[in-house]
């Protein structure tokens, strides 16, 4: 049985949520930061923080090759929980099934509203009074797994997608570490 407190964070870009998960870690250890983009900015922070990193350019290999290599490094690192944080590569049904109930993601909307991209523009265009962010279990369908935590952010008059993104991102940085800590603790208690 893998240890749920050993977490791998998967990123594709700037990695601000990854950084929040590292800085506010509680009850879990960030044992690996992995990326499908070797140039992802967030890898520099992870390296400087002394966290093992792994990267493979997903454009240079097939999906099966990428996931086989990722799966191998996750096993070698004794990972029990995967936290996606701005990871822009879809994971196959086979990969997700191997990790069922052990992968979480942060998404910048109040799911089930606005799965996918451009969430802030869509919330403003719909005239919503409130937006926010969601932490959810990852299934093969994009942004569709069970929601385990949410934070609300009011949409102000004159709001732009950029201004809303900034405030939702701050809410993400507060929500994700708490949600991950709770998720890991519940599974450690349940022996899963
Ligand atoms: C965040 O808004 C996250 O919710 C979404 O992608 C963005 C990643 O930002 N999935 P960062 O790389 O964590 O800064």
CSV table of C-alpha atoms and ligand atoms in Angstrom, one decimal:
chain,number,residue,atom,x,y,z
A,1,UNK,CA,0.0,0.0,0.0
A,2,UNK,CA,1.5,3.4,-1.0
A,3,UNK,CA,1.7,6.1,1.6
A,4,UNK,CA,-1.0,8.8,1.0
A,5,UNK,CA,1.2,11.4,2.8
A,6,UNK,CA,3.9,11.2,0.0
A,7,UNK,CA,2.6,13.7,-2.6
A,8,UNK,CA,3.7,14.3,-6.2
A,9,UNK,CA,2.6,17.7,-7.6
A,10,UNK,CA,2.2,17.8,-11.4
A,11,UNK,CA,2.7,21.2,-13.1
A,12,UNK,CA,3.0,22.6,-16.6
A,13,UNK,CA,3.8,26.2,-16.0
A,14,UNK,CA,4.3,28.9,-13.4
A,15,UNK,CA,3.4,26.6,-10.5
A,16,UNK,CA,2.0,29.1,-8.0
A,17,UNK,CA,-0.4,26.5,-6.6
A,18,UNK,CA,2.5,24.1,-6.3
A,19,UNK,CA,4.4,26.7,-4.3
A,20,UNK,CA,1.4,27.3,-2.0
A,21,UNK,CA,1.2,23.5,-1.5
A,22,UNK,CA,4.9,23.4,-0.5
A,23,UNK,CA,4.9,26.4,1.7
A,24,UNK,CA,1.7,25.5,3.6
A,25,UNK,CA,2.3,21.8,3.7
A,26,UNK,CA,0.8,20.1,6.8
A,27,UNK,CA,0.4,16.3,7.3
A,28,UNK,CA,1.9,15.6,3.8
A,29,UNK,CA,5.3,15.7,2.2
A,30,UNK,CA,6.0,17.0,-1.3
A,31,UNK,CA,8.2,14.1,-2.4
A,32,UNK,CA,8.3,15.0,-6.1
A,33,UNK,CA,7.4,17.9,-8.5
A,34,UNK,CA,6.9,16.6,-12.1
A,35,UNK,CA,6.2,18.4,-15.3
A,36,UNK,CA,5.3,17.6,-18.9
A,37,UNK,CA,7.2,20.8,-19.9
A,38,UNK,CA,11.0,20.8,-19.0
A,39,UNK,CA,10.9,24.6,-19.2
A,40,UNK,CA,8.0,25.0,-16.7
A,41,UNK,CA,8.9,28.0,-14.5
A,42,UNK,CA,7.7,26.2,-11.3
A,43,UNK,CA,10.5,23.6,-11.6
A,44,UNK,CA,13.0,26.3,-10.7
A,45,UNK,CA,11.3,27.0,-7.4
A,46,UNK,CA,11.0,23.2,-6.6
A,47,UNK,CA,14.7,22.7,-7.3
A,48,UNK,CA,15.7,25.7,-5.2
A,49,UNK,CA,13.5,24.2,-2.4
A,50,UNK,CA,15.5,21.0,-2.6
A,51,UNK,CA,12.5,18.9,-3.9
A,52,UNK,CA,13.2,16.1,-6.3
A,53,UNK,CA,12.0,17.1,-9.8
A,54,UNK,CA,11.2,15.2,-13.0
A,55,UNK,CA,10.3,16.4,-16.4
A,56,UNK,CA,9.6,14.9,-19.8
A,57,UNK,CA,8.5,16.9,-22.8
A,58,UNK,CA,5.1,15.3,-23.6
A,59,UNK,CA,5.4,16.6,-27.2
A,60,UNK,CA,8.4,14.4,-27.9
A,61,UNK,CA,6.8,11.0,-26.9
A,62,UNK,CA,3.5,9.2,-27.2
A,63,UNK,CA,0.9,9.5,-24.5
A,64,UNK,CA,1.5,5.9,-23.5
A,65,UNK,CA,5.3,6.5,-23.3
A,66,UNK,CA,4.8,9.7,-21.3
A,67,UNK,CA,2.5,8.0,-18.8
A,68,UNK,CA,4.7,4.9,-18.5
A,69,UNK,CA,7.7,7.1,-17.6
A,70,UNK,CA,5.6,9.2,-15.2
A,71,UNK,CA,4.2,6.1,-13.6
A,72,UNK,CA,7.7,4.6,-13.1
A,73,UNK,CA,9.0,7.7,-11.4
A,74,UNK,CA,5.9,8.0,-9.2
A,75,UNK,CA,6.4,4.4,-8.0
A,76,UNK,CA,10.2,4.8,-7.5
A,77,UNK,CA,9.4,7.9,-5.4
A,78,UNK,CA,6.9,5.9,-3.2
A,79,UNK,CA,4.1,8.4,-4.1
A,80,UNK,CA,0.6,7.8,-2.7
A,81,UNK,CA,-1.2,11.0,-3.7
A,82,UNK,CA,-1.0,13.0,-6.9
A,83,UNK,CA,-2.0,16.7,-6.8
A,84,UNK,CA,-2.4,18.4,-10.2
A,85,UNK,CA,-1.6,22.1,-10.2
A,86,UNK,CA,-2.0,23.7,-13.6
A,87,UNK,CA,-1.1,20.4,-15.3
A,88,UNK,CA,-2.3,20.9,-18.8
A,89,UNK,CA,-1.9,17.4,-20.1
A,90,UNK,CA,-5.0,15.1,-20.2
A,91,UNK,CA,-4.4,11.8,-18.4
A,92,UNK,CA,-5.7,8.6,-20.0
A,93,UNK,CA,-8.4,6.4,-18.6
A,94,UNK,CA,-5.9,3.7,-17.9
A,95,UNK,CA,-3.6,6.0,-15.9
A,96,UNK,CA,-6.5,7.5,-13.9
A,97,UNK,CA,-7.8,4.0,-13.1
A,98,UNK,CA,-4.4,3.0,-11.7
A,99,UNK,CA,-4.6,6.0,-9.4
A,100,UNK,CA,-8.4,6.0,-8.7
A,101,UNK,CA,-9.3,8.1,-5.6
A,102,UNK,CA,-5.7,9.2,-5.2
A,103,UNK,CA,-5.5,12.2,-7.7
A,104,UNK,CA,-6.9,15.6,-7.0
A,105,UNK,CA,-6.9,18.9,-9.0
A,106,UNK,CA,-7.6,22.6,-8.4
A,107,UNK,CA,-9.9,24.3,-10.9
A,108,UNK,CA,-10.7,28.0,-11.1
A,109,UNK,CA,-14.6,27.9,-11.0
A,110,UNK,CA,-17.3,26.7,-8.7
A,111,UNK,CA,-17.7,23.2,-10.4
A,112,UNK,CA,-19.9,21.8,-11.9
A,113,UNK,CA,-20.1,25.3,-13.4
A,114,UNK,CA,-17.5,26.1,-16.1
A,115,UNK,CA,-15.3,23.0,-16.6
A,116,UNK,CA,-12.5,23.6,-19.1
A,117,UNK,CA,-10.8,26.9,-20.0
A,118,UNK,CA,-11.7,30.6,-19.8
A,119,UNK,CA,-13.7,30.1,-16.6
A,120,UNK,CA,-13.5,33.7,-15.4
A,121,UNK,CA,-14.7,35.3,-18.7
A,122,UNK,CA,-17.5,32.7,-18.8
A,123,UNK,CA,-18.6,33.5,-15.2
A,124,UNK,CA,-18.7,37.3,-15.9
A,125,UNK,CA,-20.5,36.9,-19.2
A,126,UNK,CA,-23.2,34.8,-17.5
A,127,UNK,CA,-23.8,37.6,-15.0
A,128,UNK,CA,-22.9,35.4,-12.0
A,129,UNK,CA,-22.6,37.2,-8.6
A,130,UNK,CA,-20.1,34.7,-7.3
A,131,UNK,CA,-17.2,32.7,-8.7
A,132,UNK,CA,-14.5,30.8,-6.9
A,133,UNK,CA,-12.4,27.6,-7.1
A,134,UNK,CA,-12.9,23.9,-6.5
A,135,UNK,CA,-10.6,21.0,-5.5
A,136,UNK,CA,-11.9,17.8,-7.0
A,137,UNK,CA,-11.1,14.1,-7.5
A,138,UNK,CA,-9.7,13.5,-11.0
A,139,UNK,CA,-11.6,11.1,-13.2
A,140,UNK,CA,-11.0,10.5,-17.0
A,141,UNK,CA,-13.6,13.2,-17.8
A,142,UNK,CA,-12.1,16.7,-17.5
A,143,UNK,CA,-13.0,18.6,-14.3
A,144,UNK,CA,-15.9,16.2,-13.6
A,145,UNK,CA,-14.8,14.2,-10.5
A,146,UNK,CA,-16.3,14.6,-7.0
A,147,UNK,CA,-15.8,18.1,-5.5
A,148,UNK,CA,-14.0,17.9,-2.1
A,149,UNK,CA,-13.6,21.6,-1.3
A,150,UNK,CA,-14.6,25.0,-2.6
A,151,UNK,CA,-14.0,28.6,-1.9
A,152,UNK,CA,-16.3,31.5,-3.1
A,153,UNK,CA,-15.1,34.8,-4.5
A,154,UNK,CA,-17.7,37.6,-5.2
A,155,UNK,CA,-17.8,39.1,-8.7
A,156,UNK,CA,-17.6,42.9,-8.3
A,157,UNK,CA,-19.1,45.5,-10.6
A,158,UNK,CA,-16.7,46.3,-13.5
A,159,UNK,CA,-14.9,43.0,-13.0
A,160,UNK,CA,-12.6,41.8,-15.8
A,161,UNK,CA,-11.4,38.2,-16.4
A,162,UNK,CA,-7.9,39.4,-15.3
A,163,UNK,CA,-9.0,41.0,-12.0
A,164,UNK,CA,-11.2,38.0,-11.2
A,165,UNK,CA,-8.4,35.6,-12.0
A,166,UNK,CA,-6.1,37.3,-9.5
A,167,UNK,CA,-8.6,37.1,-6.6
A,168,UNK,CA,-9.6,33.5,-7.4
A,169,UNK,CA,-5.9,32.6,-7.6
A,170,UNK,CA,-5.4,34.0,-4.1
A,171,UNK,CA,-8.3,31.9,-3.0
A,172,UNK,CA,-6.8,28.8,-4.6
A,173,UNK,CA,-3.6,29.3,-2.7
A,174,UNK,CA,-5.5,29.3,0.6
A,175,UNK,CA,-7.9,26.5,-0.3
A,176,UNK,CA,-5.6,23.9,-2.0
A,177,UNK,CA,-3.2,23.2,0.9
A,178,UNK,CA,-6.0,22.8,3.4
A,179,UNK,CA,-8.0,20.6,1.1
A,180,UNK,CA,-5.0,18.4,0.3
A,181,UNK,CA,-4.1,18.1,4.0
A,182,UNK,CA,-7.7,17.0,4.8
A,183,UNK,CA,-7.8,14.6,1.9
A,184,UNK,CA,-4.5,12.9,2.9
A,185,UNK,CA,-5.4,12.7,6.5
A,186,UNK,CA,-8.8,11.1,5.8
A,187,UNK,CA,-7.1,8.5,3.6
A,188,UNK,CA,-4.3,7.9,6.1
A,189,UNK,CA,-6.9,7.3,8.8
A,190,UNK,CA,-8.9,4.9,6.5
A,191,UNK,CA,-5.7,3.0,5.7
A,192,UNK,CA,-5.9,3.8,2.0
B,1,LIG,C1,-4.7,27.8,-11.8
B,1,LIG,O1,-5.7,28.8,-12.0
B,1,LIG,C2,-5.4,26.5,-11.6
B,1,LIG,O2,-6.7,26.5,-10.9
B,1,LIG,C3,-5.6,26.0,-13.0
B,1,LIG,O3,-4.5,26.4,-13.7
B,1,LIG,C4,-3.9,27.5,-13.0
B,1,LIG,C5,-2.5,27.2,-12.7
B,1,LIG,O4,-1.7,28.2,-12.1
B,1,LIG,N1,-5.9,24.6,-13.0
B,1,LIG,P1,-0.4,27.9,-11.4
B,1,LIG,O5,0.5,27.2,-12.3
B,1,LIG,O6,-0.7,27.1,-10.2
B,1,LIG,O7,0.2,29.3,-11.0
